[in-house]
Structure formats: structure tokens, C-alpha cells
């Protein structure tokens, strides 16, 4: 079971789906620096292992691990939780859902297969990890937990060429708010982070002209960095946010529009 951290996130045991990616890796590094034990999970084993190799250990009790896992199906998530629990004899009390993909096309050209693929990883994967971690925490009698879901500003605004991605990220917001309401009485919080345009492999393949156009629409005049998303995740995992649940925090360099 979990204990309340006395310094940073020390004594917290955390699980990161998509921890081999740009944002996921920055979150893993930040949490390890704060003193948390980190289990990195990614469909790409090399990416998960590389993240593991970068993680610092501040305390002797800190234990990190890396796991290959596909979160888009229940077998992948069940086996991941089993591996993590049998290795460390406890359940994670922080989970960050960062696994995500895109398959962009205009609505009238969007293939059914690409719609399903994106929904399976981004929405169903987030649901399966939320459910598995919640089940484990509730059955262990833990009195605190924090689940952080990576949605996207696109889930609120929509985006041309991203009907599948926007639908998946809007779904993550509904899932987050419902999870927060259902789990509040167990002391488990669930919040969403909505990044805007962040410099990772997800955005690095975009043509320079498109990048310049997007940046020209950002009042802060630049892309965001994965570390800036990681800082918000660290806040949401820590006791500094212990009265915040069901919230969505935009990390976009913009003033919120309603
Ligand atoms: P990324 O591509 O660098 O990382 C995503 C990671 O998810 C990769 O390591 C990938 O291997 C992993 N992954 C993919 N499918 C998986 C599966 N089925 N099971 C387990 N792992 C899987 O992307 P990123 O920019 O770090 O994005 C992280 C999250 O933030 C995503 O959910 C993304 O949608 C969201 N986001 C990113 C941006 C941005 O501008 N980069 C903006 C808004 C939201």
C-alpha cells in the first residue's frame, strides 16, 4: 500500500504508460528526481529500457523498472500490472497515461482502421490502465492515489485532419471526470493534462511551414517542452494538489478560450 510522501514524491511508486516517448520520458525523469520509484511501460521495449537507463536514484528505497506492454488490450495491461506487482510486491499509487498515437486524415478520407487504431491506444488504453490501477489500489485498501491522463487541447478544440485523435482525446476528458467522481471516496484522484504543441517525435515530422504557422498562433511564440508538461504532472501527483480532482490543465502557451 502507499504512504504519504514527506518529501517530493519519495515513497510513491509510479507507473508510466508510454514512458519511452518524449513527454513520458520527461515525466519519468522528473518523478525519479523527486524521489518516486518508476516503472516505465511502452510498446517499444528499447524506448522503455532507454528511459530506465536515464533514471536517477536519490534514495536507497527507490526501485525503477522497464516493461514492454501494449496498453490497447486488456491482456497487455493485466500482464503489465502483474509483472509490476510481483516485482515490487505493491501496486502503483501514481499512474500516468501517456501512450498515444496519431493517424491523420481528413474526415472524408479517414479509414475505419485508422479511426479504430487511434481510439484503441489513446482512449481504450487509458481506460484499461485507469481501471487496472484503480482495482489494485481499491483492493489493497490504499488511501491515496493519483491518476494523470494525457489528453490534448485538440480534445477541446478539434483540429483539421484529426477527427480520430480529437475524438480520442475528448473521450479521455469524459473518462477522467467520471473516474474522478467514482474514485474520490477511495482517496484516488484523476486529472487530465492538455498539452498544446510540444516538441517530441509526435510533432518533429511536421513540415517546417506548418510548424511556423502553428507557432505564429501561440501567444507565447514558441513550442512547449516535454519538461514543462512533466512539471504539471509532478504537481498533480503530489500532495500540493490533494484537493484537485477531475480537473483538466491546459499546457499550451495560450490564454484559455471558452
Ligand atoms: P511520443 O510519440 O513521443 O510518445 C508516445 C509513446 O507512446 C511512444 O513511446 C510509443 O511507443 C508509446 N505507445 C504507442 N502505442 C502504445 C501502446 N499501444 N502501448 C504502450 N505504449 C504505446 O508522443 P508524446 O508527444 O510524448 O505524447 C505523449 C502523450 O501526450 C500522447 O498521449 C499524446 O497524444 C499527448 N500529446 C502530445 C502533444 C504533443 O504536441 N507532443 C500534444 C498534446 C497531447
mmCIF file of C-alpha atoms and ligand atoms in Angstrom:
data_model
loop_
_atom_site.group_PDB
_atom_site.id
_atom_site.type_symbol
_atom_site.label_atom_id
_atom_site.label_comp_id
_atom_site.label_asym_id
_atom_site.label_seq_id
_atom_site.Cartn_x
_atom_site.Cartn_y
_atom_site.Cartn_z
ATOM 1 C CA UNK A 1 0.000 0.000 0.000
ATOM 2 C CA UNK A 2 1.018 3.628 -0.342
ATOM 3 C CA UNK A 3 2.412 6.007 2.209
ATOM 4 C CA UNK A 4 2.068 9.781 2.180
ATOM 5 C CA UNK A 5 5.321 11.288 0.888
ATOM 6 C CA UNK A 6 7.193 13.537 3.263
ATOM 7 C CA UNK A 7 9.476 14.994 0.643
ATOM 8 C CA UNK A 8 8.621 15.469 -3.011
ATOM 9 C CA UNK A 9 7.257 12.211 -4.344
ATOM 10 C CA UNK A 10 9.510 9.976 -2.244
ATOM 11 C CA UNK A 11 7.839 6.688 -1.269
ATOM 12 C CA UNK A 12 5.490 6.963 -4.200
ATOM 13 C CA UNK A 13 5.534 4.058 -6.603
ATOM 14 C CA UNK A 14 4.544 5.113 -10.077
ATOM 15 C CA UNK A 15 3.682 3.570 -13.433
ATOM 16 C CA UNK A 16 4.079 5.288 -16.799
ATOM 17 C CA UNK A 17 2.341 4.036 -19.915
ATOM 18 C CA UNK A 18 4.107 5.492 -22.953
ATOM 19 C CA UNK A 19 7.172 6.205 -20.794
ATOM 20 C CA UNK A 20 9.510 5.705 -23.755
ATOM 21 C CA UNK A 21 8.099 8.748 -25.576
ATOM 22 C CA UNK A 22 9.026 12.418 -25.411
ATOM 23 C CA UNK A 23 6.561 13.551 -22.748
ATOM 24 C CA UNK A 24 6.517 10.177 -20.938
ATOM 25 C CA UNK A 25 10.308 10.135 -20.619
ATOM 26 C CA UNK A 26 10.397 13.706 -19.261
ATOM 27 C CA UNK A 27 7.721 12.759 -16.708
ATOM 28 C CA UNK A 28 9.645 9.627 -15.652
ATOM 29 C CA UNK A 29 12.857 11.663 -15.210
ATOM 30 C CA UNK A 30 11.097 14.383 -13.215
ATOM 31 C CA UNK A 31 9.355 11.865 -10.941
ATOM 32 C CA UNK A 32 12.557 9.893 -10.343
ATOM 33 C CA UNK A 33 14.322 13.161 -9.455
ATOM 34 C CA UNK A 34 11.513 13.884 -6.976
ATOM 35 C CA UNK A 35 12.228 10.542 -5.317
ATOM 36 C CA UNK A 36 9.488 8.318 -6.770
ATOM 37 C CA UNK A 37 10.078 4.723 -7.828
ATOM 38 C CA UNK A 38 9.295 4.494 -11.519
ATOM 39 C CA UNK A 39 8.016 1.619 -13.671
ATOM 40 C CA UNK A 40 8.304 2.565 -17.334
ATOM 41 C CA UNK A 41 5.979 0.784 -19.767
ATOM 42 C CA UNK A 42 5.982 1.194 -23.530
ATOM 43 C CA UNK A 43 5.017 -0.848 -26.575
ATOM 44 C CA UNK A 44 8.582 -0.209 -27.755
ATOM 45 C CA UNK A 45 10.886 -2.173 -25.381
ATOM 46 C CA UNK A 46 14.023 -0.311 -26.482
ATOM 47 C CA UNK A 47 12.412 3.052 -25.693
ATOM 48 C CA UNK A 48 11.315 1.843 -22.245
ATOM 49 C CA UNK A 49 14.803 0.481 -21.496
ATOM 50 C CA UNK A 50 16.432 3.705 -22.666
ATOM 51 C CA UNK A 51 14.216 5.734 -20.323
ATOM 52 C CA UNK A 52 15.116 3.340 -17.481
ATOM 53 C CA UNK A 53 18.833 3.842 -18.170
ATOM 54 C CA UNK A 54 18.416 7.606 -17.655
ATOM 55 C CA UNK A 55 16.573 7.474 -14.328
ATOM 56 C CA UNK A 56 18.412 8.779 -11.270
ATOM 57 C CA UNK A 57 18.075 7.217 -7.798
ATOM 58 C CA UNK A 58 18.029 9.666 -4.905
ATOM 59 C CA UNK A 59 17.050 7.256 -2.149
ATOM 60 C CA UNK A 60 18.142 3.677 -1.436
ATOM 61 C CA UNK A 61 14.462 2.543 -1.414
ATOM 62 C CA UNK A 62 13.894 3.817 -4.934
ATOM 63 C CA UNK A 63 13.488 0.977 -7.449
ATOM 64 C CA UNK A 64 12.914 1.516 -11.152
ATOM 65 C CA UNK A 65 11.932 -0.984 -13.857
ATOM 66 C CA UNK A 66 11.092 -1.124 -17.574
ATOM 67 C CA UNK A 67 8.402 -3.248 -19.235
ATOM 68 C CA UNK A 68 7.283 -3.869 -22.802
ATOM 69 C CA UNK A 69 3.498 -3.516 -22.856
ATOM 70 C CA UNK A 70 0.738 -2.795 -25.323
ATOM 71 C CA UNK A 71 -1.894 -0.903 -23.322
ATOM 72 C CA UNK A 72 -4.516 -1.065 -26.073
ATOM 73 C CA UNK A 73 -5.749 -4.500 -24.974
ATOM 74 C CA UNK A 74 -6.678 -5.992 -21.621
ATOM 75 C CA UNK A 75 -4.123 -8.836 -21.821
ATOM 76 C CA UNK A 76 -1.304 -6.313 -22.212
ATOM 77 C CA UNK A 77 -2.467 -4.234 -19.257
ATOM 78 C CA UNK A 78 -3.208 -7.208 -16.960
ATOM 79 C CA UNK A 79 0.176 -8.749 -17.624
ATOM 80 C CA UNK A 80 1.886 -5.361 -17.057
ATOM 81 C CA UNK A 81 0.197 -4.889 -13.665
ATOM 82 C CA UNK A 82 1.036 -8.487 -12.693
ATOM 83 C CA UNK A 83 4.700 -8.011 -13.600
ATOM 84 C CA UNK A 84 4.966 -4.739 -11.692
ATOM 85 C CA UNK A 85 3.144 -6.088 -8.630
ATOM 86 C CA UNK A 86 5.123 -9.337 -8.474
ATOM 87 C CA UNK A 87 8.420 -7.483 -8.831
ATOM 88 C CA UNK A 88 7.756 -4.884 -6.139
ATOM 89 C CA UNK A 89 5.010 -6.550 -4.030
ATOM 90 C CA UNK A 90 2.822 -3.459 -4.199
ATOM 91 C CA UNK A 91 0.555 -1.540 -6.561
ATOM 92 C CA UNK A 92 1.456 1.763 -8.146
ATOM 93 C CA UNK A 93 -0.264 4.719 -6.480
ATOM 94 C CA UNK A 94 0.576 7.116 -9.284
ATOM 95 C CA UNK A 95 -0.223 6.243 -12.893
ATOM 96 C CA UNK A 96 0.493 8.468 -15.873
ATOM 97 C CA UNK A 97 -1.209 7.591 -19.153
ATOM 98 C CA UNK A 98 0.974 8.991 -21.877
ATOM 99 C CA UNK A 99 0.769 6.285 -24.577
ATOM 100 C CA UNK A 100 -0.600 7.910 -27.688
ATOM 101 C CA UNK A 101 -0.570 7.760 -31.475
ATOM 102 C CA UNK A 102 -1.872 9.757 -34.426
ATOM 103 C CA UNK A 103 -3.095 8.660 -37.876
ATOM 104 C CA UNK A 104 -4.143 11.911 -39.517
ATOM 105 C CA UNK A 105 -6.503 12.243 -42.481
ATOM 106 C CA UNK A 106 -9.380 14.499 -43.482
ATOM 107 C CA UNK A 107 -12.722 13.173 -42.250
ATOM 108 C CA UNK A 108 -13.943 12.120 -45.690
ATOM 109 C CA UNK A 109 -10.753 10.115 -46.289
ATOM 110 C CA UNK A 110 -10.297 8.683 -42.793
ATOM 111 C CA UNK A 111 -10.145 4.875 -42.919
ATOM 112 C CA UNK A 112 -12.156 2.901 -40.356
ATOM 113 C CA UNK A 113 -8.971 1.050 -39.418
ATOM 114 C CA UNK A 114 -7.182 4.330 -38.591
ATOM 115 C CA UNK A 115 -10.132 5.537 -36.545
ATOM 116 C CA UNK A 116 -10.166 2.299 -34.513
ATOM 117 C CA UNK A 117 -6.371 2.179 -34.094
ATOM 118 C CA UNK A 118 -6.184 5.678 -32.582
ATOM 119 C CA UNK A 119 -9.212 5.143 -30.335
ATOM 120 C CA UNK A 120 -7.801 1.817 -29.123
ATOM 121 C CA UNK A 121 -4.468 3.205 -27.967
ATOM 122 C CA UNK A 122 -5.434 6.717 -26.838
ATOM 123 C CA UNK A 123 -8.836 6.113 -25.253
ATOM 124 C CA UNK A 124 -9.223 2.392 -24.563
ATOM 125 C CA UNK A 125 -5.589 2.135 -23.405
ATOM 126 C CA UNK A 126 -6.140 4.987 -20.953
ATOM 127 C CA UNK A 127 -9.366 3.372 -19.717
ATOM 128 C CA UNK A 128 -7.713 -0.034 -19.216
ATOM 129 C CA UNK A 129 -4.803 1.385 -17.209
ATOM 130 C CA UNK A 130 -7.138 3.593 -15.109
ATOM 131 C CA UNK A 131 -9.315 0.561 -14.377
ATOM 132 C CA UNK A 132 -6.447 -1.813 -13.572
ATOM 133 C CA UNK A 133 -4.679 0.672 -11.267
ATOM 134 C CA UNK A 134 -7.967 1.634 -9.561
ATOM 135 C CA UNK A 135 -8.876 -2.042 -8.969
ATOM 136 C CA UNK A 136 -5.446 -2.748 -7.479
ATOM 137 C CA UNK A 137 -5.493 0.347 -5.253
ATOM 138 C CA UNK A 138 -9.048 -0.174 -4.001
ATOM 139 C CA UNK A 139 -8.443 -3.846 -3.214
ATOM 140 C CA UNK A 140 -5.178 -3.059 -1.389
ATOM 141 C CA UNK A 141 -7.045 -0.544 0.802
ATOM 142 C CA UNK A 142 -4.759 2.310 -0.243
ATOM 143 C CA UNK A 143 -5.983 5.695 0.917
ATOM 144 C CA UNK A 144 -4.360 7.848 -1.717
ATOM 145 C CA UNK A 145 -3.596 7.654 -5.388
ATOM 146 C CA UNK A 146 -3.229 9.928 -8.383
ATOM 147 C CA UNK A 147 -4.003 9.063 -11.996
ATOM 148 C CA UNK A 148 -2.894 11.536 -14.654
ATOM 149 C CA UNK A 149 -4.200 11.229 -18.197
ATOM 150 C CA UNK A 150 -2.568 12.917 -21.166
ATOM 151 C CA UNK A 151 -5.422 14.356 -23.185
ATOM 152 C CA UNK A 152 -4.765 17.204 -25.645
ATOM 153 C CA UNK A 153 -6.046 20.706 -26.314
ATOM 154 C CA UNK A 154 -7.308 19.165 -29.568
ATOM 155 C CA UNK A 155 -9.826 17.181 -27.476
ATOM 156 C CA UNK A 156 -11.472 20.536 -26.630
ATOM 157 C CA UNK A 157 -10.992 22.474 -29.846
ATOM 158 C CA UNK A 158 -10.944 19.817 -32.595
ATOM 159 C CA UNK A 159 -8.308 20.012 -35.342
ATOM 160 C CA UNK A 160 -8.475 19.710 -39.097
ATOM 161 C CA UNK A 161 -7.270 16.250 -40.176
ATOM 162 C CA UNK A 162 -7.527 14.777 -36.674
ATOM 163 C CA UNK A 163 -11.147 13.625 -36.184
ATOM 164 C CA UNK A 164 -9.943 10.313 -34.724
ATOM 165 C CA UNK A 165 -7.316 11.898 -32.467
ATOM 166 C CA UNK A 166 -9.651 14.702 -31.288
ATOM 167 C CA UNK A 167 -12.417 12.178 -30.535
ATOM 168 C CA UNK A 168 -9.991 10.020 -28.535
ATOM 169 C CA UNK A 169 -8.718 12.985 -26.519
ATOM 170 C CA UNK A 170 -12.245 14.328 -25.856
ATOM 171 C CA UNK A 171 -13.080 10.807 -24.680
ATOM 172 C CA UNK A 172 -10.129 10.939 -22.272
ATOM 173 C CA UNK A 173 -11.657 14.072 -20.684
ATOM 174 C CA UNK A 174 -15.010 12.317 -20.087
ATOM 175 C CA UNK A 175 -13.203 9.262 -18.761
ATOM 176 C CA UNK A 176 -11.093 11.429 -16.423
ATOM 177 C CA UNK A 177 -14.063 13.306 -14.955
ATOM 178 C CA UNK A 178 -16.034 10.097 -14.397
ATOM 179 C CA UNK A 179 -13.058 8.261 -12.902
ATOM 180 C CA UNK A 180 -12.508 11.240 -10.564
ATOM 181 C CA UNK A 181 -16.126 11.153 -9.350
ATOM 182 C CA UNK A 182 -16.198 7.373 -8.854
ATOM 183 C CA UNK A 183 -12.843 7.097 -7.081
ATOM 184 C CA UNK A 184 -12.960 10.216 -4.888
ATOM 185 C CA UNK A 185 -14.368 8.262 -1.952
ATOM 186 C CA UNK A 186 -11.371 5.901 -2.139
ATOM 187 C CA UNK A 187 -8.913 8.816 -1.942
ATOM 188 C CA UNK A 188 -7.851 8.340 -5.560
ATOM 189 C CA UNK A 189 -7.668 11.479 -7.712
ATOM 190 C CA UNK A 190 -7.782 11.579 -11.502
ATOM 191 C CA UNK A 191 -6.859 14.625 -13.591
ATOM 192 C CA UNK A 192 -6.124 15.398 -17.225
ATOM 193 C CA UNK A 193 -3.302 17.403 -18.750
ATOM 194 C CA UNK A 194 -3.975 19.050 -22.105
ATOM 195 C CA UNK A 195 -0.727 19.878 -23.898
ATOM 196 C CA UNK A 196 -0.764 22.135 -26.932
ATOM 197 C CA UNK A 197 2.189 21.929 -29.324
ATOM 198 C CA UNK A 198 5.087 20.149 -27.615
ATOM 199 C CA UNK A 199 8.493 19.342 -29.147
ATOM 200 C CA UNK A 200 8.562 15.500 -29.313
ATOM 201 C CA UNK A 201 8.708 12.812 -32.015
ATOM 202 C CA UNK A 202 4.939 13.262 -32.406
ATOM 203 C CA UNK A 203 5.460 16.786 -33.788
ATOM 204 C CA UNK A 204 9.027 16.599 -35.179
ATOM 205 C CA UNK A 205 7.951 15.148 -38.530
ATOM 206 C CA UNK A 206 5.678 18.097 -39.348
ATOM 207 C CA UNK A 207 6.733 20.259 -42.320
ATOM 208 C CA UNK A 208 8.564 23.463 -41.184
ATOM 209 C CA UNK A 209 5.888 25.650 -42.847
ATOM 210 C CA UNK A 210 3.144 24.035 -40.743
ATOM 211 C CA UNK A 211 5.260 24.369 -37.586
ATOM 212 C CA UNK A 212 5.840 28.103 -38.277
ATOM 213 C CA UNK A 213 2.096 28.635 -38.841
ATOM 214 C CA UNK A 214 1.170 26.925 -35.569
ATOM 215 C CA UNK A 215 3.829 28.863 -33.643
ATOM 216 C CA UNK A 216 2.514 32.145 -35.104
ATOM 217 C CA UNK A 217 -0.819 31.379 -33.410
ATOM 218 C CA UNK A 218 0.718 30.763 -29.965
ATOM 219 C CA UNK A 219 0.834 33.984 -27.870
ATOM 220 C CA UNK A 220 3.995 32.779 -26.091
ATOM 221 C CA UNK A 221 5.574 32.458 -29.549
ATOM 222 C CA UNK A 222 7.154 29.008 -29.203
ATOM 223 C CA UNK A 223 6.527 25.282 -28.858
ATOM 224 C CA UNK A 224 6.347 23.809 -25.381
ATOM 225 C CA UNK A 225 8.963 21.411 -23.963
ATOM 226 C CA UNK A 226 8.212 17.953 -22.518
ATOM 227 C CA UNK A 227 9.711 19.132 -19.200
ATOM 228 C CA UNK A 228 7.000 21.803 -18.995
ATOM 229 C CA UNK A 229 4.339 19.100 -19.199
ATOM 230 C CA UNK A 230 6.267 16.962 -16.691
ATOM 231 C CA UNK A 231 6.195 19.800 -14.139
ATOM 232 C CA UNK A 232 2.393 19.900 -14.251
ATOM 233 C CA UNK A 233 2.237 16.096 -13.898
ATOM 234 C CA UNK A 234 4.531 16.298 -10.845
ATOM 235 C CA UNK A 235 2.192 18.883 -9.294
ATOM 236 C CA UNK A 236 -0.847 16.668 -9.978
ATOM 237 C CA UNK A 237 0.882 13.630 -8.456
ATOM 238 C CA UNK A 238 1.969 15.460 -5.323
ATOM 239 C CA UNK A 239 0.144 16.499 -2.177
ATOM 240 C CA UNK A 240 0.305 20.104 -3.415
ATOM 241 C CA UNK A 241 -2.768 19.222 -5.496
ATOM 242 C CA UNK A 242 -4.524 16.989 -2.977
ATOM 243 C CA UNK A 243 -7.870 18.844 -3.282
ATOM 244 C CA UNK A 244 -7.825 18.789 -7.108
ATOM 245 C CA UNK A 245 -9.621 16.012 -8.960
ATOM 246 C CA UNK A 246 -11.498 15.789 -12.261
ATOM 247 C CA UNK A 247 -9.622 18.872 -13.489
ATOM 248 C CA UNK A 248 -8.047 19.465 -16.876
ATOM 249 C CA UNK A 249 -4.991 21.679 -17.033
ATOM 250 C CA UNK A 250 -4.011 23.264 -20.334
ATOM 251 C CA UNK A 251 -0.278 23.499 -21.090
ATOM 252 C CA UNK A 252 -0.392 25.424 -24.339
ATOM 253 C CA UNK A 253 1.313 28.827 -24.047
ATOM 254 C CA UNK A 254 -2.155 30.330 -24.598
ATOM 255 C CA UNK A 255 -4.845 32.080 -22.627
ATOM 256 C CA UNK A 256 -7.764 29.662 -22.138
ATOM 257 C CA UNK A 257 -10.644 30.256 -24.537
ATOM 258 C CA UNK A 258 -14.208 29.416 -23.551
HETATM 259 P P1 LIG B 1 5.598 10.163 -28.405
HETATM 260 O O1 LIG B 1 5.233 9.608 -29.725
HETATM 261 O O2 LIG B 1 6.962 10.722 -28.212
HETATM 262 O O3 LIG B 1 5.309 9.103 -27.235
HETATM 263 C C1 LIG B 1 4.225 8.221 -27.233
HETATM 264 C C2 LIG B 1 4.719 6.909 -26.681
HETATM 265 O O4 LIG B 1 3.597 6.005 -26.605
HETATM 266 C C3 LIG B 1 5.771 6.238 -27.578
HETATM 267 O O5 LIG B 1 6.931 5.913 -26.831
HETATM 268 C C4 LIG B 1 5.064 4.980 -28.090
HETATM 269 O O6 LIG B 1 5.933 3.876 -28.306
HETATM 270 C C5 LIG B 1 4.067 4.715 -26.959
HETATM 271 N N1 LIG B 1 2.942 3.877 -27.388
HETATM 272 C C6 LIG B 1 2.251 3.952 -28.552
HETATM 273 N N2 LIG B 1 1.312 2.996 -28.596
HETATM 274 C C7 LIG B 1 1.393 2.308 -27.417
HETATM 275 C C8 LIG B 1 0.695 1.207 -26.883
HETATM 276 N N3 LIG B 1 -0.293 0.594 -27.559
HETATM 277 N N4 LIG B 1 1.045 0.748 -25.657
HETATM 278 C C9 LIG B 1 2.062 1.345 -24.960
HETATM 279 N N5 LIG B 1 2.763 2.381 -25.433
HETATM 280 C C10 LIG B 1 2.437 2.871 -26.647
HETATM 281 O O7 LIG B 1 4.493 11.287 -28.124
HETATM 282 P P2 LIG B 1 4.435 12.404 -26.993
HETATM 283 O O8 LIG B 1 4.458 13.696 -27.685
HETATM 284 O O9 LIG B 1 5.376 12.106 -25.903
HETATM 285 O O10 LIG B 1 2.926 12.180 -26.496
HETATM 286 C C11 LIG B 1 2.606 11.683 -25.204
HETATM 287 C C12 LIG B 1 1.121 11.911 -24.972
HETATM 288 O O11 LIG B 1 0.844 13.327 -24.995
HETATM 289 C C13 LIG B 1 0.242 11.285 -26.059
HETATM 290 O O12 LIG B 1 -0.930 10.767 -25.471
HETATM 291 C C14 LIG B 1 -0.101 12.468 -26.940
HETATM 292 O O13 LIG B 1 -1.310 12.271 -27.628
HETATM 293 C C15 LIG B 1 -0.178 13.586 -25.927
HETATM 294 N N6 LIG B 1 0.006 14.906 -26.523
HETATM 295 C C16 LIG B 1 1.159 15.245 -27.186
HETATM 296 C C17 LIG B 1 1.268 16.513 -27.747
HETATM 297 C C18 LIG B 1 2.491 16.986 -28.475
HETATM 298 O O14 LIG B 1 2.456 18.087 -29.058
HETATM 299 N N7 LIG B 1 3.583 16.245 -28.500
HETATM 300 C C19 LIG B 1 0.202 17.430 -27.639
HETATM 301 C C20 LIG B 1 -0.948 17.044 -26.954
HETATM 302 C C21 LIG B 1 -1.040 15.786 -26.399
#
